[in-house]
Tab-separated table of C-alpha atoms in Angstrom:
chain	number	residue	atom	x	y	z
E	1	UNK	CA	25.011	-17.884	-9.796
E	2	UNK	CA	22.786	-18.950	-12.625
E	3	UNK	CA	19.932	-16.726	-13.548
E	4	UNK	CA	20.713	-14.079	-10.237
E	5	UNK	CA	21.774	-10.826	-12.169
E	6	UNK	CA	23.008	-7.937	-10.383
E	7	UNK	CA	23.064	-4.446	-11.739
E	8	UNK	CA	24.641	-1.241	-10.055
E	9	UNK	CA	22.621	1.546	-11.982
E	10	UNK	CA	23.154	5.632	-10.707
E	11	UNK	CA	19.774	7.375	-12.155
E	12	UNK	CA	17.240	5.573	-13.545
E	13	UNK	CA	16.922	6.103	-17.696
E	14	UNK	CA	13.733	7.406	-18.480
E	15	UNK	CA	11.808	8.661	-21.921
E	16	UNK	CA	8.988	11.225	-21.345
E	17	UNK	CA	7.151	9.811	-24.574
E	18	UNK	CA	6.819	6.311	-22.100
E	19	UNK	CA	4.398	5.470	-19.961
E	20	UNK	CA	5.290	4.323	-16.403
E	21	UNK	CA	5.741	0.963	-15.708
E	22	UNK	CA	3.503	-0.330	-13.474
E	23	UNK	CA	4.900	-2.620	-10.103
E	24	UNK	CA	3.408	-5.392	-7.750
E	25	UNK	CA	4.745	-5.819	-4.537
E	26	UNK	CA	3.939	-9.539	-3.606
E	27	UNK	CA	4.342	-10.270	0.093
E	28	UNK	CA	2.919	-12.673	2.671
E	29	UNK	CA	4.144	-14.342	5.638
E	30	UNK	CA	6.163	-17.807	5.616
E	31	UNK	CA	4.355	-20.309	4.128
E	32	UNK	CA	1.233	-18.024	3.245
E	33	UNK	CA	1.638	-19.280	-0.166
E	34	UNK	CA	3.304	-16.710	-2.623
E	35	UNK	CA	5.774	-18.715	-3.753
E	36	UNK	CA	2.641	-20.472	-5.364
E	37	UNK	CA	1.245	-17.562	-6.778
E	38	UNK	CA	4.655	-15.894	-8.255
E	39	UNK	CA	5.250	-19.194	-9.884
E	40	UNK	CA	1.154	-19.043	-11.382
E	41	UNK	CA	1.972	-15.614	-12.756
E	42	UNK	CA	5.235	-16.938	-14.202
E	43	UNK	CA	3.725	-20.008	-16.067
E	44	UNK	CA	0.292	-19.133	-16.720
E	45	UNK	CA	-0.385	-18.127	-20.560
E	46	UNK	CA	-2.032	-14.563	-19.582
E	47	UNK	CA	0.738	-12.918	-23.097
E	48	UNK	CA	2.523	-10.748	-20.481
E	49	UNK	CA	6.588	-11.159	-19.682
E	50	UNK	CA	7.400	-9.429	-16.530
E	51	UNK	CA	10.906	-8.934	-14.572
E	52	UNK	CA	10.963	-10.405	-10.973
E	53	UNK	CA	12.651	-8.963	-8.537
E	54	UNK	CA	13.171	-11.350	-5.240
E	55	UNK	CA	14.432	-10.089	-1.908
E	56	UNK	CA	15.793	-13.475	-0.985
E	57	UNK	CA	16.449	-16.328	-3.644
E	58	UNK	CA	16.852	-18.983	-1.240
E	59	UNK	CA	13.957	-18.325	0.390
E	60	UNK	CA	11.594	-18.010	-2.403
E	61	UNK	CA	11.895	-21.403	-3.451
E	62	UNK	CA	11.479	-20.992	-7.375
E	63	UNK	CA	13.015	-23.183	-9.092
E	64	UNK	CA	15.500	-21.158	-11.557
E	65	UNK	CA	15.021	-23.283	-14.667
E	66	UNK	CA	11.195	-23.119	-14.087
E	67	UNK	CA	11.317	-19.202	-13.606
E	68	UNK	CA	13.902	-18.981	-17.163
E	69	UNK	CA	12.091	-21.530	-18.993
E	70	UNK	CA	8.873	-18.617	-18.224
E	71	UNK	CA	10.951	-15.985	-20.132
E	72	UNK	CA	11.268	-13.875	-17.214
E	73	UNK	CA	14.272	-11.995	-15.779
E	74	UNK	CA	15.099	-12.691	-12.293
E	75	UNK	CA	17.071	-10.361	-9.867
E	76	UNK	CA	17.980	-11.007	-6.284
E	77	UNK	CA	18.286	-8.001	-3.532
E	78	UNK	CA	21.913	-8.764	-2.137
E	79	UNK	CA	20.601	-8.094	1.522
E	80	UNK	CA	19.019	-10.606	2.947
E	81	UNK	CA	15.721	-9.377	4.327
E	82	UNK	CA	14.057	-6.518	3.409
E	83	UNK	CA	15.035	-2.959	5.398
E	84	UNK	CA	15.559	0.166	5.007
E	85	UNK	CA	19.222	-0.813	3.315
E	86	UNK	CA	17.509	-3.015	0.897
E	87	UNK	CA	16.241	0.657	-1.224
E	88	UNK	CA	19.431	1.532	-2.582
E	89	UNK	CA	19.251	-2.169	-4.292
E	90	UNK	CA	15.760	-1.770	-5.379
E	91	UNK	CA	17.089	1.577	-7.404
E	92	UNK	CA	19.997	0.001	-8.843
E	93	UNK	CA	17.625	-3.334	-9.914
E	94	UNK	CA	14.838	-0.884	-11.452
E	95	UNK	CA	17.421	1.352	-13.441
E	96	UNK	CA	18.957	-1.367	-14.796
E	97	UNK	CA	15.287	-2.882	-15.919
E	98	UNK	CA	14.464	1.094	-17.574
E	99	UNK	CA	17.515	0.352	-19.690
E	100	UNK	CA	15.216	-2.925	-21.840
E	101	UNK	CA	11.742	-2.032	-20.709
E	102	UNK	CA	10.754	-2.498	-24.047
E	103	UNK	CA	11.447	-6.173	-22.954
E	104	UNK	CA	8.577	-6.547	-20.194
E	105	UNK	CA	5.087	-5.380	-18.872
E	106	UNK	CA	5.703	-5.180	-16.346
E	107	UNK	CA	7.813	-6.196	-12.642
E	108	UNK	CA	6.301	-8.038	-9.645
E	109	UNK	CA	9.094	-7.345	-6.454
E	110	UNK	CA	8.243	-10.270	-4.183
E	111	UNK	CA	9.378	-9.229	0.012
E	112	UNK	CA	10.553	-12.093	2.382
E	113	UNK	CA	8.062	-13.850	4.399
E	114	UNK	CA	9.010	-11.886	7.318
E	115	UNK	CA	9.063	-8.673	5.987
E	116	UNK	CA	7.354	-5.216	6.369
E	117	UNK	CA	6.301	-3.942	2.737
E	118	UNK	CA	6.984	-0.613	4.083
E	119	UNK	CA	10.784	0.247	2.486
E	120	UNK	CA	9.837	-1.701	-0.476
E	121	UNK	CA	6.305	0.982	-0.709
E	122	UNK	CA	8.463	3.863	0.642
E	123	UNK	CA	10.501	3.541	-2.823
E	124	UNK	CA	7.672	4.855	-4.659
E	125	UNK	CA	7.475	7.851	-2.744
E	126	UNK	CA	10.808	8.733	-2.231
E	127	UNK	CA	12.954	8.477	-5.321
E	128	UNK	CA	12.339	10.970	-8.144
E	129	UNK	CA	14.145	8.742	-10.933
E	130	UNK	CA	11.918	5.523	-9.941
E	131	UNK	CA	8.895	7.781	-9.116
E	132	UNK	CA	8.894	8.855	-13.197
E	133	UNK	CA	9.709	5.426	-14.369
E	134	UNK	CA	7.595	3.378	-12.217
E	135	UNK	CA	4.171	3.186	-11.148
E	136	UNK	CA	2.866	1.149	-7.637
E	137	UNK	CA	-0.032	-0.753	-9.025
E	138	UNK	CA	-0.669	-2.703	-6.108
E	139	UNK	CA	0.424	-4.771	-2.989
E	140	UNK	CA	-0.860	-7.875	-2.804
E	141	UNK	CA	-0.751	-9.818	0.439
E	142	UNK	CA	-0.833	-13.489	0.812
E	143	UNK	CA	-2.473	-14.813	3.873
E	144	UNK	CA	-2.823	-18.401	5.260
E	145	UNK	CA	-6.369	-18.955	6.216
E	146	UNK	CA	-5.981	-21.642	8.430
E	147	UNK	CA	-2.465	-19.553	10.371
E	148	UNK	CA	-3.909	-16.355	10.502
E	149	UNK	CA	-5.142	-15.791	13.879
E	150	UNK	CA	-2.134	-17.224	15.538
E	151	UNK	CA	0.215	-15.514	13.149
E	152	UNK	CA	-2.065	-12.152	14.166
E	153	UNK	CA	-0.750	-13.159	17.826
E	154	UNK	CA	2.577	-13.987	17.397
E	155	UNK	CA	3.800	-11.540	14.559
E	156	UNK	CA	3.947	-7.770	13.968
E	157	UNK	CA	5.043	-8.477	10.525
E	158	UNK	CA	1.706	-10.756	9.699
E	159	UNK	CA	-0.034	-7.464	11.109
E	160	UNK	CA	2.076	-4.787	8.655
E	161	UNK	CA	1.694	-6.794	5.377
E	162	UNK	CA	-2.099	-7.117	5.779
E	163	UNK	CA	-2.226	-3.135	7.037
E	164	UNK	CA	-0.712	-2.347	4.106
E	165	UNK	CA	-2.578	-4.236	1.099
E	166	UNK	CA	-4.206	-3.139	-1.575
E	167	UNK	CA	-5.322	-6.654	-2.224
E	168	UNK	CA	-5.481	-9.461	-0.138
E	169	UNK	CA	-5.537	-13.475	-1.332
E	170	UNK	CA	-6.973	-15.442	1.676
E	171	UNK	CA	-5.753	-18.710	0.515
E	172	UNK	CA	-5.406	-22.447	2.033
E	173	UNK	CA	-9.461	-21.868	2.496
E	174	UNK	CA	-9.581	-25.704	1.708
E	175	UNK	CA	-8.299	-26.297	5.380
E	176	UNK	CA	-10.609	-24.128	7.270
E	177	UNK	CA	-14.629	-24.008	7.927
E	178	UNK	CA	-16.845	-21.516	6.562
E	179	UNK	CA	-17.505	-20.399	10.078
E	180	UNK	CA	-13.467	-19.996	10.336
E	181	UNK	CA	-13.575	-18.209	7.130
E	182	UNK	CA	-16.033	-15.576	8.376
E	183	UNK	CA	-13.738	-15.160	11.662
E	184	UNK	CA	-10.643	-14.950	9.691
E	185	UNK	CA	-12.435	-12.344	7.355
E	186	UNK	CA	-13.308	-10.408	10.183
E	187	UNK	CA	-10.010	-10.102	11.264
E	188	UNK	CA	-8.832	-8.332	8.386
E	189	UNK	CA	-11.337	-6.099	8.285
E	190	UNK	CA	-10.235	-4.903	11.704
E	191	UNK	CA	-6.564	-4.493	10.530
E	192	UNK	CA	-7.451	-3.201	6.601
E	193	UNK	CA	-11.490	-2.574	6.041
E	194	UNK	CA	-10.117	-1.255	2.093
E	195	UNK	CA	-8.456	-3.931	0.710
E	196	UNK	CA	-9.863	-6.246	-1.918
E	197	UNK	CA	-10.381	-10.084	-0.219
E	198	UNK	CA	-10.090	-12.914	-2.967
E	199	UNK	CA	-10.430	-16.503	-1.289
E	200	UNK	CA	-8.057	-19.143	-3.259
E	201	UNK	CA	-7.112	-22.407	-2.623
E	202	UNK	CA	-3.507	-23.038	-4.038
E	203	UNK	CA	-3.394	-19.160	-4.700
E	204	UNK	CA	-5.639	-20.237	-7.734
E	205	UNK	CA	-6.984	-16.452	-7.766
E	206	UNK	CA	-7.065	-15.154	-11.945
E	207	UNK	CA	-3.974	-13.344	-12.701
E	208	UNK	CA	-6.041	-10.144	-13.506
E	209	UNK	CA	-7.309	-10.063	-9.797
E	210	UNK	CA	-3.552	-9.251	-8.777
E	211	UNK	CA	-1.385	-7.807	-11.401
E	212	UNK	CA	-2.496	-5.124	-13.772
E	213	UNK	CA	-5.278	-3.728	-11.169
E	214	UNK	CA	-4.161	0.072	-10.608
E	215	UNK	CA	-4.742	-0.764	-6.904
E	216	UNK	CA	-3.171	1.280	-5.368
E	217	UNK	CA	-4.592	4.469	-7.521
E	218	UNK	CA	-6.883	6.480	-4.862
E	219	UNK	CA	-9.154	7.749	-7.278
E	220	UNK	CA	-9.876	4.089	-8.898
E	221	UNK	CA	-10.667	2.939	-5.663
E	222	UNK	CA	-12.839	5.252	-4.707
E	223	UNK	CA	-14.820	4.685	-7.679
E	224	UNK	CA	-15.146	1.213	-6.817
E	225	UNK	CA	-15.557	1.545	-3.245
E	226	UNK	CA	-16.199	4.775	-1.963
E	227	UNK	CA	-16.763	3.254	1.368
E	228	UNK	CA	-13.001	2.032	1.602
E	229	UNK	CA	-11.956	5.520	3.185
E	230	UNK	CA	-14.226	5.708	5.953
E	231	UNK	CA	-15.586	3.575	8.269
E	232	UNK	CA	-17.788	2.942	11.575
E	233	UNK	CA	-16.476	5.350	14.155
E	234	UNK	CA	-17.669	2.783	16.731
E	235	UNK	CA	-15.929	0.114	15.057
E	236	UNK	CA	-13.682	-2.174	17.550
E	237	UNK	CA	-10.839	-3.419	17.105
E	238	UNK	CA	-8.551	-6.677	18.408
E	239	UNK	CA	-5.414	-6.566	17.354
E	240	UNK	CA	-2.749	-4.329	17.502
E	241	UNK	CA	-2.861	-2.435	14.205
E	242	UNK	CA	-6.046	-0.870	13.673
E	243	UNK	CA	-7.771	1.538	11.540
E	244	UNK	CA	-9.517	5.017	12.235
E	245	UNK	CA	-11.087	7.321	9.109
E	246	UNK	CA	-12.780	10.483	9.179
E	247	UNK	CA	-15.171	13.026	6.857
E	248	UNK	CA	-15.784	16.497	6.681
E	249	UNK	CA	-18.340	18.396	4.777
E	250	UNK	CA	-16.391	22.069	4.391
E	251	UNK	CA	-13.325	22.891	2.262
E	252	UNK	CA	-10.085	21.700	3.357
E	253	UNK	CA	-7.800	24.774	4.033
E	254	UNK	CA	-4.487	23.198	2.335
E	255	UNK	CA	-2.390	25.443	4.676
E	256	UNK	CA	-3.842	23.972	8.036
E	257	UNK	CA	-4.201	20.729	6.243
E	258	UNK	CA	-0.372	20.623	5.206
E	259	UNK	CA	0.789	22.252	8.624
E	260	UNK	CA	-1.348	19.193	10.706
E	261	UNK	CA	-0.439	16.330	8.851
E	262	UNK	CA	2.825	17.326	8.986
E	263	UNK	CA	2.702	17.707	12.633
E	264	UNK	CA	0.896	14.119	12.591
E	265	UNK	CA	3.655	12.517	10.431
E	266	UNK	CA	6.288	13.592	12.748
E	267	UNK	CA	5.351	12.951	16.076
E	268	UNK	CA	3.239	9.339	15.288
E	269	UNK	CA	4.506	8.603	11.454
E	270	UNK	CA	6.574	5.262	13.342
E	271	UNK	CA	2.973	3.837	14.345
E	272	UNK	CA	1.324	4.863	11.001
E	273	UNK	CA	1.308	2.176	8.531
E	274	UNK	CA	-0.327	3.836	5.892
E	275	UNK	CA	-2.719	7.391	5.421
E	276	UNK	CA	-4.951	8.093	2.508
E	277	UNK	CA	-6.797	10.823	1.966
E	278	UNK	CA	-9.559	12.624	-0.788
E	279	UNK	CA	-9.159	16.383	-0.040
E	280	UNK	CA	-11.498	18.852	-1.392
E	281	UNK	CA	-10.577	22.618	-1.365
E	282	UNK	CA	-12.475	26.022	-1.936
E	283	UNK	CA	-12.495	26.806	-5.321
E	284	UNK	CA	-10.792	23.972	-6.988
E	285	UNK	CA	-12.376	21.799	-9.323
E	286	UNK	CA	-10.204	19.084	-8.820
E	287	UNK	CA	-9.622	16.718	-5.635
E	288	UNK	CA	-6.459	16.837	-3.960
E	289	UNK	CA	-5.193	12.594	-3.209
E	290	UNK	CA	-2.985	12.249	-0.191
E	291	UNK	CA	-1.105	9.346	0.741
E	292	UNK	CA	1.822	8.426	3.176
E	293	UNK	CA	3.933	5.373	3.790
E	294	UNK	CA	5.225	5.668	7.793
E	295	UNK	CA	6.009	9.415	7.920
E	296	UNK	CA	6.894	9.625	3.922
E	297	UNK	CA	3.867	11.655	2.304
E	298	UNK	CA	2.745	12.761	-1.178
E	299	UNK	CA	0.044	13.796	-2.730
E	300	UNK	CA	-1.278	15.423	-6.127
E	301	UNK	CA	-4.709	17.014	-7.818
E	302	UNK	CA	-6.685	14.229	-9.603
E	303	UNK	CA	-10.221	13.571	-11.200
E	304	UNK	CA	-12.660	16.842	-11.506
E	305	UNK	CA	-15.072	17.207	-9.448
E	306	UNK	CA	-18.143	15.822	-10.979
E	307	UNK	CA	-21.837	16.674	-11.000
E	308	UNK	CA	-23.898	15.745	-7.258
E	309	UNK	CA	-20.414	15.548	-5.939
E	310	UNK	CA	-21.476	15.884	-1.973
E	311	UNK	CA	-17.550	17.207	-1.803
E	312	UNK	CA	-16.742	15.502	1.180
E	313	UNK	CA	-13.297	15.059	2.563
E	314	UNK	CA	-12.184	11.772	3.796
E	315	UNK	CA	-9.020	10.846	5.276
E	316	UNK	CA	-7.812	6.785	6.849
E	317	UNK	CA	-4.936	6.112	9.578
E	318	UNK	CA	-4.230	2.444	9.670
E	319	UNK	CA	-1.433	2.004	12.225
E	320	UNK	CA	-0.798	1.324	16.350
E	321	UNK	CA	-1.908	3.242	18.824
E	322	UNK	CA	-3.801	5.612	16.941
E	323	UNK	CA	-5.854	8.075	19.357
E	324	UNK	CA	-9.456	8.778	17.759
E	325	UNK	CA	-10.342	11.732	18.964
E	326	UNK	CA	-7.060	13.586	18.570
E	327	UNK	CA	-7.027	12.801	15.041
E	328	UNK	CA	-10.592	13.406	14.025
E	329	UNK	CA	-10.532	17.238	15.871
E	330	UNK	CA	-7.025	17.752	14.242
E	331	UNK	CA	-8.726	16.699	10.484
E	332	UNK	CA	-11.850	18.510	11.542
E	333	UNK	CA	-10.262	21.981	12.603
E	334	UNK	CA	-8.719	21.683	8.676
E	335	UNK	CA	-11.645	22.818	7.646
E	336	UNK	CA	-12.527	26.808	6.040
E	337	UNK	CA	-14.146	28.132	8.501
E	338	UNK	CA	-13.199	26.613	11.720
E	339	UNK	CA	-12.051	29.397	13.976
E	340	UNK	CA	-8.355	29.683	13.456
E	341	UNK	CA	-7.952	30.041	17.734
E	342	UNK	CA	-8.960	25.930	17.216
E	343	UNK	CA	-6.188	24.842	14.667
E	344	UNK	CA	-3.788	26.504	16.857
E	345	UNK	CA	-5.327	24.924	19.846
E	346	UNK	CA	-4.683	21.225	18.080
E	347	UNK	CA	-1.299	22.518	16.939
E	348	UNK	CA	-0.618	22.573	20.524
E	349	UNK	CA	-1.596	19.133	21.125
E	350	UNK	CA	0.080	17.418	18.406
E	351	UNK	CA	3.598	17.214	19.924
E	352	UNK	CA	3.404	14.543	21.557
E	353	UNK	CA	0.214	13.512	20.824
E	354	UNK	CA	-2.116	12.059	24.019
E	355	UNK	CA	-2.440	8.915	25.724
């Protein structure tokens, strides 16, 4: 089997005195080009070692005395695309990496080219032992330039890996116009208007643009983009997946807030792709970040609040079929000091939700 290792771990090893190690899910659809990039960050001299895990071997198309000669360790998923089965292998691979992560910087989990990032994501959320161990720095998406808009017609999956990016590498831009560049930009925006766009050729995009970025860290983004959590209300959209975010100016009653989203997550969490959210509530000094993967959610107090703070809560649904207006008077009757006969007026509506 050469360098494929498997390991069959229970709970994941972890030291309180360590800090988290932090993960990048690579994904892209076929022939996107991140086999190119995973073998960049494998052979580049950046100093860092990281464990790789890949979801298909075959598939990949690394070369296994390239990826040994790098110094890395290599693990292969034993299902063959990724699904909701393919978690319980993802555990076992990560607690047997806690056991030497003195040996690595960290691990880069690379999906198949036709698969939705969402199990691989949901691991993060849902398991305790890798929750301590590991930290989600980012997903970065691959996307073929020149394939895109035909991919965008003839694939959900294209759809669900840009939806869910943290950062995106528009590469093959060597085959396409800069008028076709614009278009293909455009695109995105319509499925993800957050995520970072780096044009490559080759995936020739600096390491540090993709691994080691804290990504996927709310509060870092916000700071660099506060505008990546809401957008134009009148924005329209093309495709399938789309993206609808909202702001308030009162407190967020965490109560109503927990009881709606809740509501929200059950009845549409199939359709949502991913949810982020900045809360703000009466007398904290601290925002709330709130984040969901389908209808998996968590959330937890970050940053203080800091001086000419407007205090304004914001909160993006990227997903299908999302209905504007039933979200934004759900989020909007969250608020202290709505009349509480209007949060139970939405609760009514949320199951189902409207045409």
């Amino acid at each position: 089997m050469g360098g494929k290792r498997y390991h069959h771990i229970g709970r994941i090893p972890v030291s309180d005195t360590k800090e988290p190690v932090p993960v990048t899910v690579l994904t892209g659809y076929l022939g996107a080009g991140k086999t190119t990039l995973l073998n960049r960050i494998l052979t580049e001299n950046h100093g860092k070692k990281f464990a790789v895990v890949i979801n298909e071997f075959g598939e990949l198309g690394v070369d296994n005395d390239l990826v040994v000669d790098a110094g890395e360790e290599v693990f292969e998923m034993n299902n063959g695309c990724i699904c909701c089965t393919v978690r319980g292998d993802l555990i076992r691979i990560l607690g047997g990496l806690m056991k030497r992560r003195d040996r690595f910087d960290g691990i880069i989990v690379e999906t198949t080219g036709l698969a939705d990032p969402a199990p691989v994501a949901q691991t993060f959320f849902v398991d305790d032992d890798v929750k301590r161990a590991t930290k989600l720095d980012a997903i970065v998406t691959v996307v073929d330039a020149k394939h895109l808009p035909a991919r965008l017609s003839d694939s959900s999956e294209a759809q669900e890996q840009i939806a869910f990016a943290d950062i995106i590498v528009l590469n093959k831009m060597d085959l396409v116009s800069a008028e076709e560049a614009t278009e293909v930009e455009r695109r995105i925006r319509t499925i993800n208007p957050y995520a970072e766009i780096r044009r490559a050729t080759k995936s020739d995009v600096p390491i540090d643009a993709v691994v080691g970025r804290d990504a996927f860290n709310l509060e870092r983004i916000l700071e660099r983009e506060p505008e990546f959590l809401f957008g134009d209300d009148d924005h329209e959209h093309d495709s399938e997946v789309n993206s609808v975010s909202f702001e308030v100016s009162n407190p967020i009653d965490p109560e109503r807030f927990n009881a709606w989203i809740t509501q929200v997550l059950a009845s549409k969490g199939q359709d949502l792709l991913r949810t982020k959210g900045i809360l703000y509530y009466e007398n904290e000094s601290r925002r709330f970040a709130f984040q969901a993967v389908h209808m998996i959610a968590d959330g937890d107090f970050i940053g203080e609040v800091k001086d000419g703070d407007p205090r304004k809560s914001k909160i993006v649904f990227i997903g299908r079929d999302l209905n504007r207006p039933w979200l934004r008077r759900g989020f909007e009757a969250c608020q202290i000091g709505e009349d509480e006969s209007k949060i139970q007026a939405e609760i009514a509506r949320w199951s189902p939700p409207p045409a």
